[in-house]
mmCIF file with all atom_site columns, C-alpha atoms and ligand atoms in Angstrom:
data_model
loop_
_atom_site.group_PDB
_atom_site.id
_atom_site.type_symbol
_atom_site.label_atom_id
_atom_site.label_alt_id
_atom_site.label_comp_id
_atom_site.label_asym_id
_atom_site.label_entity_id
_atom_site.label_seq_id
_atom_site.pdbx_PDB_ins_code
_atom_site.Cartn_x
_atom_site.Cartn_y
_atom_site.Cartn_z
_atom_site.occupancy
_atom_site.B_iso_or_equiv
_atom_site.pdbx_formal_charge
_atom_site.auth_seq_id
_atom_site.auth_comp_id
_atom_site.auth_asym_id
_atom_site.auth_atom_id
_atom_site.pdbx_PDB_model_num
ATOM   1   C  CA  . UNK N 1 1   ? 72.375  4.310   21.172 1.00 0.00 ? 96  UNK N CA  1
ATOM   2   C  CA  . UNK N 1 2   ? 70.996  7.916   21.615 1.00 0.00 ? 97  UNK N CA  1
ATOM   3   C  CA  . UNK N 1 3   ? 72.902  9.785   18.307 1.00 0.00 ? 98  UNK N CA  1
ATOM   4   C  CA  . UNK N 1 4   ? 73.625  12.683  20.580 1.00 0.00 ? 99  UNK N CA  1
ATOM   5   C  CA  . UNK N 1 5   ? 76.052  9.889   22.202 1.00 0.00 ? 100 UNK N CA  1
ATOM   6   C  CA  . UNK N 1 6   ? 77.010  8.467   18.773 1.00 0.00 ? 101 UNK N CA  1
ATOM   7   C  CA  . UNK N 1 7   ? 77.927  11.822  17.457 1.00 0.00 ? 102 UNK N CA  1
ATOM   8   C  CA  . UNK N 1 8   ? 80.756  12.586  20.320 1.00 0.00 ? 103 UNK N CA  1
ATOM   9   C  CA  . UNK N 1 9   ? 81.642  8.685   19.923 1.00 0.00 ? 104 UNK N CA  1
ATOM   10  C  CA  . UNK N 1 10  ? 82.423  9.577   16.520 1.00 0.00 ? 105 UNK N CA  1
ATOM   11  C  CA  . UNK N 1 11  ? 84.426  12.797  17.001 1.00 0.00 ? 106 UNK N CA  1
ATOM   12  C  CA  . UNK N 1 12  ? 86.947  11.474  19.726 1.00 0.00 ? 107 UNK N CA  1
ATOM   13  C  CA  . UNK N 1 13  ? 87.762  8.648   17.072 1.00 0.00 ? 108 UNK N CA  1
ATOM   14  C  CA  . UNK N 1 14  ? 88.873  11.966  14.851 1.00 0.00 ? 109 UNK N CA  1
ATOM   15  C  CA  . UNK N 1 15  ? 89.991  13.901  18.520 1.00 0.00 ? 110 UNK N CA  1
ATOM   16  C  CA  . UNK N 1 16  ? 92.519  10.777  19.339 1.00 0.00 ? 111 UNK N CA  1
ATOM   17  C  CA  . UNK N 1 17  ? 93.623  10.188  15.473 1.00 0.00 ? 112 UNK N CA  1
ATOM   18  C  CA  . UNK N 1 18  ? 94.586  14.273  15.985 1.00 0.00 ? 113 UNK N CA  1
ATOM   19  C  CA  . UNK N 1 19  ? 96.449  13.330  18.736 1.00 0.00 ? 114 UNK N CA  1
ATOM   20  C  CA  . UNK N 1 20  ? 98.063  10.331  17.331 1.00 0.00 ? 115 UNK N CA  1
ATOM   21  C  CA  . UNK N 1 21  ? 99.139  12.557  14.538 1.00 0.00 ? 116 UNK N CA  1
ATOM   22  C  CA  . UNK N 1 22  ? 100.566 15.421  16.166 1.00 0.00 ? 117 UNK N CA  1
ATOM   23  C  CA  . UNK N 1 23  ? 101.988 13.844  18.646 1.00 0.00 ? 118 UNK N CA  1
ATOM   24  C  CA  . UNK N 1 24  ? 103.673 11.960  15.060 1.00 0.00 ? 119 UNK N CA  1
ATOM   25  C  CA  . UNK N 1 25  ? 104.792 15.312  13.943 1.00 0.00 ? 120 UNK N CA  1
ATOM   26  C  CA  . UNK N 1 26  ? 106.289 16.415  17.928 1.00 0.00 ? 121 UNK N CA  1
ATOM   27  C  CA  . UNK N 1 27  ? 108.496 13.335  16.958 1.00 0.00 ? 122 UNK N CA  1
ATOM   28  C  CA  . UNK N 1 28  ? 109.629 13.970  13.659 1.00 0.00 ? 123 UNK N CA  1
ATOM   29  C  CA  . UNK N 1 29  ? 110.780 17.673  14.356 1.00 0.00 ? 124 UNK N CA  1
ATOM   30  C  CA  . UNK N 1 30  ? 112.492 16.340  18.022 1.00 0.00 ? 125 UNK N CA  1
ATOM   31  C  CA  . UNK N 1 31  ? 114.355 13.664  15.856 1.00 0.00 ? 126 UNK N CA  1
ATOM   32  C  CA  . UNK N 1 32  ? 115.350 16.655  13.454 1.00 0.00 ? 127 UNK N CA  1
ATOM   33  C  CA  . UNK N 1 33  ? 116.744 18.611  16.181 1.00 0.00 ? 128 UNK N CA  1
ATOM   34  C  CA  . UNK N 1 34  ? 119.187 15.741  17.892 1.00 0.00 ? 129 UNK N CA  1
ATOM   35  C  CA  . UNK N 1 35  ? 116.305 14.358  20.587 1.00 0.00 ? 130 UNK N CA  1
ATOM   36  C  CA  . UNK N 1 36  ? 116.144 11.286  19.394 1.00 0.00 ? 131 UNK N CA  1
ATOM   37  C  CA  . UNK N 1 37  ? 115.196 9.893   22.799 1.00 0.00 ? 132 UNK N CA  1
ATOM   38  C  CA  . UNK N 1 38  ? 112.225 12.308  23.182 1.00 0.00 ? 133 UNK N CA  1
ATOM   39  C  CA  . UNK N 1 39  ? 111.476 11.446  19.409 1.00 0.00 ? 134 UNK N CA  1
ATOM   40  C  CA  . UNK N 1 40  ? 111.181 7.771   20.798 1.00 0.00 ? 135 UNK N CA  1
ATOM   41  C  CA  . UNK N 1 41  ? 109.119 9.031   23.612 1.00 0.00 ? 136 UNK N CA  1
ATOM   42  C  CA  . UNK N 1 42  ? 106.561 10.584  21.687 1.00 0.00 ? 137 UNK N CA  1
ATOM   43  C  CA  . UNK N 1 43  ? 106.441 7.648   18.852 1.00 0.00 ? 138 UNK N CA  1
ATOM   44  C  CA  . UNK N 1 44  ? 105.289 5.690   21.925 1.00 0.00 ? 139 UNK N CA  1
ATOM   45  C  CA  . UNK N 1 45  ? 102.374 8.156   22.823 1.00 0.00 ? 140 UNK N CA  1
ATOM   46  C  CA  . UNK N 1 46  ? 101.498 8.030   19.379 1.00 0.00 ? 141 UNK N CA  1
ATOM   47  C  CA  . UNK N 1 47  ? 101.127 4.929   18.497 1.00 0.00 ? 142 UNK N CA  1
ATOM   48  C  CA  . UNK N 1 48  ? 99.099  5.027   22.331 1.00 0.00 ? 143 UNK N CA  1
ATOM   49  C  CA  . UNK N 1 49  ? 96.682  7.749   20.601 1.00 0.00 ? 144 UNK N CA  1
ATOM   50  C  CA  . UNK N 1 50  ? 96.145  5.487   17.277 1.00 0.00 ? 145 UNK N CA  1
ATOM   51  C  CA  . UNK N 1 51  ? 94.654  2.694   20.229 1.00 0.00 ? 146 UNK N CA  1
ATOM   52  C  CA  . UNK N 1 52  ? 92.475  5.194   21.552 1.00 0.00 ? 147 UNK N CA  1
ATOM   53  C  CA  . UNK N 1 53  ? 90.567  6.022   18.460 1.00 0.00 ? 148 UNK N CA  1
ATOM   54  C  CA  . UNK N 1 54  ? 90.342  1.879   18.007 1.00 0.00 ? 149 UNK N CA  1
ATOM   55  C  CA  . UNK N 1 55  ? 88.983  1.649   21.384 1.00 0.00 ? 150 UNK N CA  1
ATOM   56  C  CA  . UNK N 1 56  ? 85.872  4.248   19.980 1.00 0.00 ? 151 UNK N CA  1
ATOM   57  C  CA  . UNK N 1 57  ? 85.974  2.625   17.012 1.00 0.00 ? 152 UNK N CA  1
ATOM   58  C  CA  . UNK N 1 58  ? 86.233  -0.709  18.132 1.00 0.00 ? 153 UNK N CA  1
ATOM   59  C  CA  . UNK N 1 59  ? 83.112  -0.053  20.730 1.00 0.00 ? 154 UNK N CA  1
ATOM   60  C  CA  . UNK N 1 60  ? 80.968  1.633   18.108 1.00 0.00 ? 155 UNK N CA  1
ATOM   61  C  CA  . UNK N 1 61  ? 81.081  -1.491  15.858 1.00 0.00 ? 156 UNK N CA  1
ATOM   62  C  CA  . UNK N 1 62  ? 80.382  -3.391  19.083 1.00 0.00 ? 157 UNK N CA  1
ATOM   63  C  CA  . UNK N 1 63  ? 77.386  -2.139  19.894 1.00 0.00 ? 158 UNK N CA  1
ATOM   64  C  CA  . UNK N 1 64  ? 75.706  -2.030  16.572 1.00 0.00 ? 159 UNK N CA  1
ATOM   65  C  CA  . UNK N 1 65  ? 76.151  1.397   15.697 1.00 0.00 ? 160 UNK N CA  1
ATOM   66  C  CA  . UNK N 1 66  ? 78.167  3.130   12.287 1.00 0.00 ? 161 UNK N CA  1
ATOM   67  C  CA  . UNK N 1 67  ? 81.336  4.275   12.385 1.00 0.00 ? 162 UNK N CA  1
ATOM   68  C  CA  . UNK N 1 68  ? 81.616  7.677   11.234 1.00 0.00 ? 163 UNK N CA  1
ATOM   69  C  CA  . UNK N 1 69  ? 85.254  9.256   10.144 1.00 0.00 ? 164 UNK N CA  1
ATOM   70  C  CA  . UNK N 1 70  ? 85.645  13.009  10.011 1.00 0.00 ? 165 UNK N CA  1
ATOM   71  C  CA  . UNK N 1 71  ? 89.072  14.617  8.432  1.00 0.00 ? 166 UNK N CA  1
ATOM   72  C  CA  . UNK N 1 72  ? 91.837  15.142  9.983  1.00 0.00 ? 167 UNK N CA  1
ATOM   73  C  CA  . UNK N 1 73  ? 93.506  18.488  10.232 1.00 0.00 ? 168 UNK N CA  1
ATOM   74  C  CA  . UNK N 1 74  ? 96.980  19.595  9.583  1.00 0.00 ? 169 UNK N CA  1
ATOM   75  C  CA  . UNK N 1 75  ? 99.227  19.887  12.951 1.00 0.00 ? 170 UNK N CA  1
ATOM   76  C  CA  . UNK N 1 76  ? 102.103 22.395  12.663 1.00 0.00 ? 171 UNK N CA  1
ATOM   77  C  CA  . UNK N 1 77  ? 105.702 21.324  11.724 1.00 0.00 ? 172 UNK N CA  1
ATOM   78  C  CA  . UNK N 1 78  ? 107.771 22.642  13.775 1.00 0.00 ? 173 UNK N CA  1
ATOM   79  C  CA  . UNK N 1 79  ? 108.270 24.027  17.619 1.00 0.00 ? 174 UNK N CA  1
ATOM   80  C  CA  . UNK N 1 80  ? 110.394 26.448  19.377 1.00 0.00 ? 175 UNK N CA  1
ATOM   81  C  CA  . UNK N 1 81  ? 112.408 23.887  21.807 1.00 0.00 ? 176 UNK N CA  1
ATOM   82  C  CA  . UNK N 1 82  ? 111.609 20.891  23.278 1.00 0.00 ? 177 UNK N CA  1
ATOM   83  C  CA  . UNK N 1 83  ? 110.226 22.334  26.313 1.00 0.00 ? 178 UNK N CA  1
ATOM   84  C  CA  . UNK N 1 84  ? 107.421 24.109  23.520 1.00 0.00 ? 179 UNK N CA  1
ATOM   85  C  CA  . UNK N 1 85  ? 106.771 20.931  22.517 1.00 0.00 ? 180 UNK N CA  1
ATOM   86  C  CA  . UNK N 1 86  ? 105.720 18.948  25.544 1.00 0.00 ? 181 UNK N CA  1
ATOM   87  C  CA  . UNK N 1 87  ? 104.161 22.205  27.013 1.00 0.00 ? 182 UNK N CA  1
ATOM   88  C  CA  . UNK N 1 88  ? 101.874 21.998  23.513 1.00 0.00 ? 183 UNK N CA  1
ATOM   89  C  CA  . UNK N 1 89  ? 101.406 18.260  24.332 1.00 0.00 ? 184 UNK N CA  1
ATOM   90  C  CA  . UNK N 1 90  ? 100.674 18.970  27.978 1.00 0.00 ? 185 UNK N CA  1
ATOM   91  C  CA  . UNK N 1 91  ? 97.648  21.652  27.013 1.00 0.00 ? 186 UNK N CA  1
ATOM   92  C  CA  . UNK N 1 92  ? 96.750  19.135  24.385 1.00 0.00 ? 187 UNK N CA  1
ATOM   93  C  CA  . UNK N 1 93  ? 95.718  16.349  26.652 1.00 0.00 ? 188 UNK N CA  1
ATOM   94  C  CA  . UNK N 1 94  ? 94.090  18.908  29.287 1.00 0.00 ? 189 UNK N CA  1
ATOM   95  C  CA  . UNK N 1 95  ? 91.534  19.958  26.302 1.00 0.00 ? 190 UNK N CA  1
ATOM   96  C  CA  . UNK N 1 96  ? 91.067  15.623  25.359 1.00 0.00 ? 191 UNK N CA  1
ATOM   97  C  CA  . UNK N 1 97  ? 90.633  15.717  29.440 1.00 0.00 ? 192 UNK N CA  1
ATOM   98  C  CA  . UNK N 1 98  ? 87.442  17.811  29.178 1.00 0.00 ? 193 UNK N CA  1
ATOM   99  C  CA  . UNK N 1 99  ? 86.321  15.847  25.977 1.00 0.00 ? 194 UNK N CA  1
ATOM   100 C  CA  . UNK N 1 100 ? 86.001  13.149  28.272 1.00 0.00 ? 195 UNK N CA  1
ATOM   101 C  CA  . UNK N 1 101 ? 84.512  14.456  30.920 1.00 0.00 ? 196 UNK N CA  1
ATOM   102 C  CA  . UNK N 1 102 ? 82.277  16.479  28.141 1.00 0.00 ? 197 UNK N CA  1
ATOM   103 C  CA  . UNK N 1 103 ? 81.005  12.564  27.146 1.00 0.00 ? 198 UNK N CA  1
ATOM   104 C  CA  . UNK N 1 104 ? 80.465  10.909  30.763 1.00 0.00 ? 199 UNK N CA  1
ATOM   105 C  CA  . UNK N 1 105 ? 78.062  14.057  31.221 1.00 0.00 ? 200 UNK N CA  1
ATOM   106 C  CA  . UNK N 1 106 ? 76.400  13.429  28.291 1.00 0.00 ? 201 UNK N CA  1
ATOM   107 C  CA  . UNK N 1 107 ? 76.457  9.032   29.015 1.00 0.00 ? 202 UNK N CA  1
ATOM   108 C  CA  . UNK N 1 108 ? 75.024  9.896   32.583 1.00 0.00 ? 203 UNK N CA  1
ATOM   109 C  CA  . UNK N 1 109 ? 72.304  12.270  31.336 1.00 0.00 ? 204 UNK N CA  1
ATOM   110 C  CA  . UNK N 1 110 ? 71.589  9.732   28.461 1.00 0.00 ? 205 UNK N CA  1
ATOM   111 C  CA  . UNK N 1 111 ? 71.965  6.990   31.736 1.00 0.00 ? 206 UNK N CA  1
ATOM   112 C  CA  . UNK N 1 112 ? 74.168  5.053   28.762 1.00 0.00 ? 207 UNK N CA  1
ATOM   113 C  CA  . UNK N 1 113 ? 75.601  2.997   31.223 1.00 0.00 ? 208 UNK N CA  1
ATOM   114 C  CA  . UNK N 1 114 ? 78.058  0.903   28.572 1.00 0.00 ? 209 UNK N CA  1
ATOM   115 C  CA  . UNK N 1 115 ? 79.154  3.901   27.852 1.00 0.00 ? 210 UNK N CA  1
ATOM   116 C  CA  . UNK N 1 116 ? 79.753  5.755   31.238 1.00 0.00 ? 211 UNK N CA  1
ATOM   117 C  CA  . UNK N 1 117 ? 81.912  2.153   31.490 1.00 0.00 ? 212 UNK N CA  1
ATOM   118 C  CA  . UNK N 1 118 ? 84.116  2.718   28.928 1.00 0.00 ? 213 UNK N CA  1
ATOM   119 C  CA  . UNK N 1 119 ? 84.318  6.503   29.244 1.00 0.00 ? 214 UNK N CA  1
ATOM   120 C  CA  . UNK N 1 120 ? 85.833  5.302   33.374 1.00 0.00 ? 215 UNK N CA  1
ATOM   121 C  CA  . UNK N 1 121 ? 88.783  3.870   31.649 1.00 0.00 ? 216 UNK N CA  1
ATOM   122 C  CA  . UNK N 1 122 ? 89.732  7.158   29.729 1.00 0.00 ? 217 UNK N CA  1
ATOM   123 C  CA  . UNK N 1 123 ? 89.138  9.268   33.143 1.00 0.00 ? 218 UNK N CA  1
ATOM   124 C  CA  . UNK N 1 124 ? 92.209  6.786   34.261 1.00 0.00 ? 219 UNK N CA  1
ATOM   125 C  CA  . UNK N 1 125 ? 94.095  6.909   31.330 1.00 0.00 ? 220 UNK N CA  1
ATOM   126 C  CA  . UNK N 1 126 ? 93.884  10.806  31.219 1.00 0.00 ? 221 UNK N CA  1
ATOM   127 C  CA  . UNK N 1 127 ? 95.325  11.250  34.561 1.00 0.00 ? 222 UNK N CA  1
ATOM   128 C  CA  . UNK N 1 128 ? 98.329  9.233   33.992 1.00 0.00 ? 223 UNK N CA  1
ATOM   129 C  CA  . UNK N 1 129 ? 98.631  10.821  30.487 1.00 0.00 ? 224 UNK N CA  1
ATOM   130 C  CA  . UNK N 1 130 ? 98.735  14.390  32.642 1.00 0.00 ? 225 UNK N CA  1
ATOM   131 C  CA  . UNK N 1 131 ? 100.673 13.486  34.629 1.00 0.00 ? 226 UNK N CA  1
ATOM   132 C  CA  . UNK N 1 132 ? 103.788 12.015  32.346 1.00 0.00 ? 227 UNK N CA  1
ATOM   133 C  CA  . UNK N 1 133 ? 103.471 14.942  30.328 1.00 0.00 ? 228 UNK N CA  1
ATOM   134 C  CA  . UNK N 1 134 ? 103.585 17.384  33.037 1.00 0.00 ? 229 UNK N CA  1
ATOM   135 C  CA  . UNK N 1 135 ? 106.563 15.558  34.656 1.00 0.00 ? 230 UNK N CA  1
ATOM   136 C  CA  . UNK N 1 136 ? 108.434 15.748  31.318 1.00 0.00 ? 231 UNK N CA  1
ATOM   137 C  CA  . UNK N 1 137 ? 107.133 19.987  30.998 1.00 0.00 ? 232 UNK N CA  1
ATOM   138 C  CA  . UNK N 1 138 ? 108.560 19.980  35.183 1.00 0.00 ? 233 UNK N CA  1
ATOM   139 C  CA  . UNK N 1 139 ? 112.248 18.730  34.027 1.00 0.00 ? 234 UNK N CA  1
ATOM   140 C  CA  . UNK N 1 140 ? 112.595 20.787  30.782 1.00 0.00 ? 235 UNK N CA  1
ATOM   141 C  CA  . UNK N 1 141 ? 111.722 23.388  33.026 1.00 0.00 ? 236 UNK N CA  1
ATOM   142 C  CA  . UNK N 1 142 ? 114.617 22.573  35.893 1.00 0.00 ? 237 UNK N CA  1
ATOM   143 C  CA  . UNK N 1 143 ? 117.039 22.297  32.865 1.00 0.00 ? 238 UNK N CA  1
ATOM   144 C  CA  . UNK N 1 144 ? 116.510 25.537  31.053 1.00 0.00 ? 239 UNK N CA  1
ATOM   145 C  CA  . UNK N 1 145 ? 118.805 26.561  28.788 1.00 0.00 ? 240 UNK N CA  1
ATOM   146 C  CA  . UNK N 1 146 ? 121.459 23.821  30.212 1.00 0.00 ? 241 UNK N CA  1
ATOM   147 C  CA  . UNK N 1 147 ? 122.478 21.731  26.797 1.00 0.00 ? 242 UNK N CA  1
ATOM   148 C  CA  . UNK N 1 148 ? 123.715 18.664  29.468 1.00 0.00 ? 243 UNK N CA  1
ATOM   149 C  CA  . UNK N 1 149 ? 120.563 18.321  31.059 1.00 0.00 ? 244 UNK N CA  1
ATOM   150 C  CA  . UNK N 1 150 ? 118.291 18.135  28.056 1.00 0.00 ? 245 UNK N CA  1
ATOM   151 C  CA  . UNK N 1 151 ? 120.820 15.577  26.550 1.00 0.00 ? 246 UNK N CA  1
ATOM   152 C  CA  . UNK N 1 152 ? 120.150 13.451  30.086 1.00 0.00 ? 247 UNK N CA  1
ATOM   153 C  CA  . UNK N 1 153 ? 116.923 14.083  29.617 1.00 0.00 ? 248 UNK N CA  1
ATOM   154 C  CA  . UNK N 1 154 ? 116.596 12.707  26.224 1.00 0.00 ? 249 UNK N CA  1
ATOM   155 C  CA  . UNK N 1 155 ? 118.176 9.874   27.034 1.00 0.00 ? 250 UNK N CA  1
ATOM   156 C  CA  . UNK N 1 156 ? 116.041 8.746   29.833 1.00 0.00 ? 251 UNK N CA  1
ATOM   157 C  CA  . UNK N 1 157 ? 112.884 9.822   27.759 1.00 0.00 ? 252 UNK N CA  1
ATOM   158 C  CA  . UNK N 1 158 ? 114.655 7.239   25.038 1.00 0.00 ? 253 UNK N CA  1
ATOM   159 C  CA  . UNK N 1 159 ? 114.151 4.128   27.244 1.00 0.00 ? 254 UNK N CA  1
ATOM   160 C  CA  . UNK N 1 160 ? 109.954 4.234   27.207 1.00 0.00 ? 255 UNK N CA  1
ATOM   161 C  CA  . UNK N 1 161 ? 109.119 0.956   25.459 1.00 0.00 ? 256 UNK N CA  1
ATOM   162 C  CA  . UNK N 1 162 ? 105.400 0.480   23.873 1.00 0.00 ? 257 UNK N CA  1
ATOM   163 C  CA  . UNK N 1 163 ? 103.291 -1.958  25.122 1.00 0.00 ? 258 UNK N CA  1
ATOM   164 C  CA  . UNK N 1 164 ? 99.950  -3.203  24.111 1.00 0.00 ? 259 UNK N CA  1
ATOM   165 C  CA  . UNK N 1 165 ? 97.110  -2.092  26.530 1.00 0.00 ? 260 UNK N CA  1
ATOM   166 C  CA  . UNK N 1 166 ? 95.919  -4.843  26.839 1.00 0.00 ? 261 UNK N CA  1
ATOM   167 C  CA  . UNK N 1 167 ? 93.491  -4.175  30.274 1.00 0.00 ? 262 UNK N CA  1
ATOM   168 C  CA  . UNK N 1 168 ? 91.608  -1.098  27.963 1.00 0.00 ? 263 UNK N CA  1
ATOM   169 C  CA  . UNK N 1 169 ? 88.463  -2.559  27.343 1.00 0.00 ? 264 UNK N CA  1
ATOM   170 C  CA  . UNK N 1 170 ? 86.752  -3.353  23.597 1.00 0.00 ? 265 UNK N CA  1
ATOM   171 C  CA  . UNK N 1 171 ? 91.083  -3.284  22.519 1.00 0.00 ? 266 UNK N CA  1
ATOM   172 C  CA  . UNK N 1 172 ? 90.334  -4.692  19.399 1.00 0.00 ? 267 UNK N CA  1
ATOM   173 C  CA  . UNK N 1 173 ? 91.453  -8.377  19.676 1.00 0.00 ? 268 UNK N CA  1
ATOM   174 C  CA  . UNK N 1 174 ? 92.720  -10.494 16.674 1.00 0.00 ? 269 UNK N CA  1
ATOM   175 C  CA  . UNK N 1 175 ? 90.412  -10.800 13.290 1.00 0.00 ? 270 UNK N CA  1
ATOM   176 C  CA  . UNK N 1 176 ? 88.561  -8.001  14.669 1.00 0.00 ? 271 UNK N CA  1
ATOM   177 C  CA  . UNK N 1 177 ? 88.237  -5.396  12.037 1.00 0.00 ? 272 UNK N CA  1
ATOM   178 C  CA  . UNK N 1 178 ? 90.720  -3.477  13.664 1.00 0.00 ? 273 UNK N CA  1
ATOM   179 C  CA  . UNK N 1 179 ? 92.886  -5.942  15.439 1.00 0.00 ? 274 UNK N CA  1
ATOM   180 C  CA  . UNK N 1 180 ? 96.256  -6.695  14.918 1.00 0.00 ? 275 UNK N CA  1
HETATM 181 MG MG1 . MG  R 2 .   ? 94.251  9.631   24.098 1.00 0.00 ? 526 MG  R MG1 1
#
């Protein structure tokens, strides 16, 4: 693999762990405040995120190539309201948007076709993840200030129930280094 490619392989493992991780501390401070629903809601993304950076991981490994982990940085603690949050999560997943897009430039210019193959996935998954976050910023918004609604909003929010994905390609299957 061309190491210009390997290098940005590399960095989304540390880009998706990020995400995993703040998304990790969006939950703890929404379980603080009484949105234990949302908290629920964003355990599930998170524990989506942690797949993600298995997926690079997982594919590096695959095709011969070294895995190479950078450190992770610290995300803030606290937010002003729920609506901060998911607006914070929302910008978040536009900027891991563009490192995707950033990558299948760089696969097609390389003409790393494996790669452009598993980059298509992730310009999938990116719209739906867009789109649920934007839908959760849209109702936050329609609520306001109302204490009800954001209580019927949590609790909605609290039914989202992780499942494995298991159509993602090079998900790291059982006795893989990474599986499960
Ligand atoms: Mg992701």
């Amino acid at each position: 693999m061309d190491p210009k490619m390997l290098k940005e392989l590399n960095q989304q493992i540390q880009e998706e762990t990020y995400s995993s991780y703040i998304y990790l501390a969006m939950a703890a401070d929404l379980e603080s405040n009484g949105f234990k629903g949302m908290a629920t809601w964003m355990q599930v993304q998170a524990r989506e995120e942690k797949i993600h950076a298995d997926i690079f991981l997982n594919y590096i490994l695959e095709r011969g190539e070294r895995v190479e982990l950078a450190a992770i940085q610290k995300p803030p603690s606290s937010w002003e309201n729920p609506l901060t949050v998911f607006k914070t999560a929302y910008e978040h997943e536009v900027y891991i948007s563009g490192r995707i897009d950033h990558m299948v430039k760089i696969a097609r210019e390389l003409n790393d076709n494996a790669t452009y193959n598993l980059l298509q996935w992730f310009v999938e998954e990116q719209v739906e993840e867009e789109a649920n976050v934007g839908e959760a910023v849209q109702q936050l918004e329609i609520v306001g200030e109302d204490g009800r609604g954001k209580l019927m909003i949590d609790r909605e929010m609290g039914a989202r129930i992780f499942s494995v994905p298991t159509s993602a390609p090079y998900y790291p299957k059982p006795g893989q280094a990474t599986g499960v």
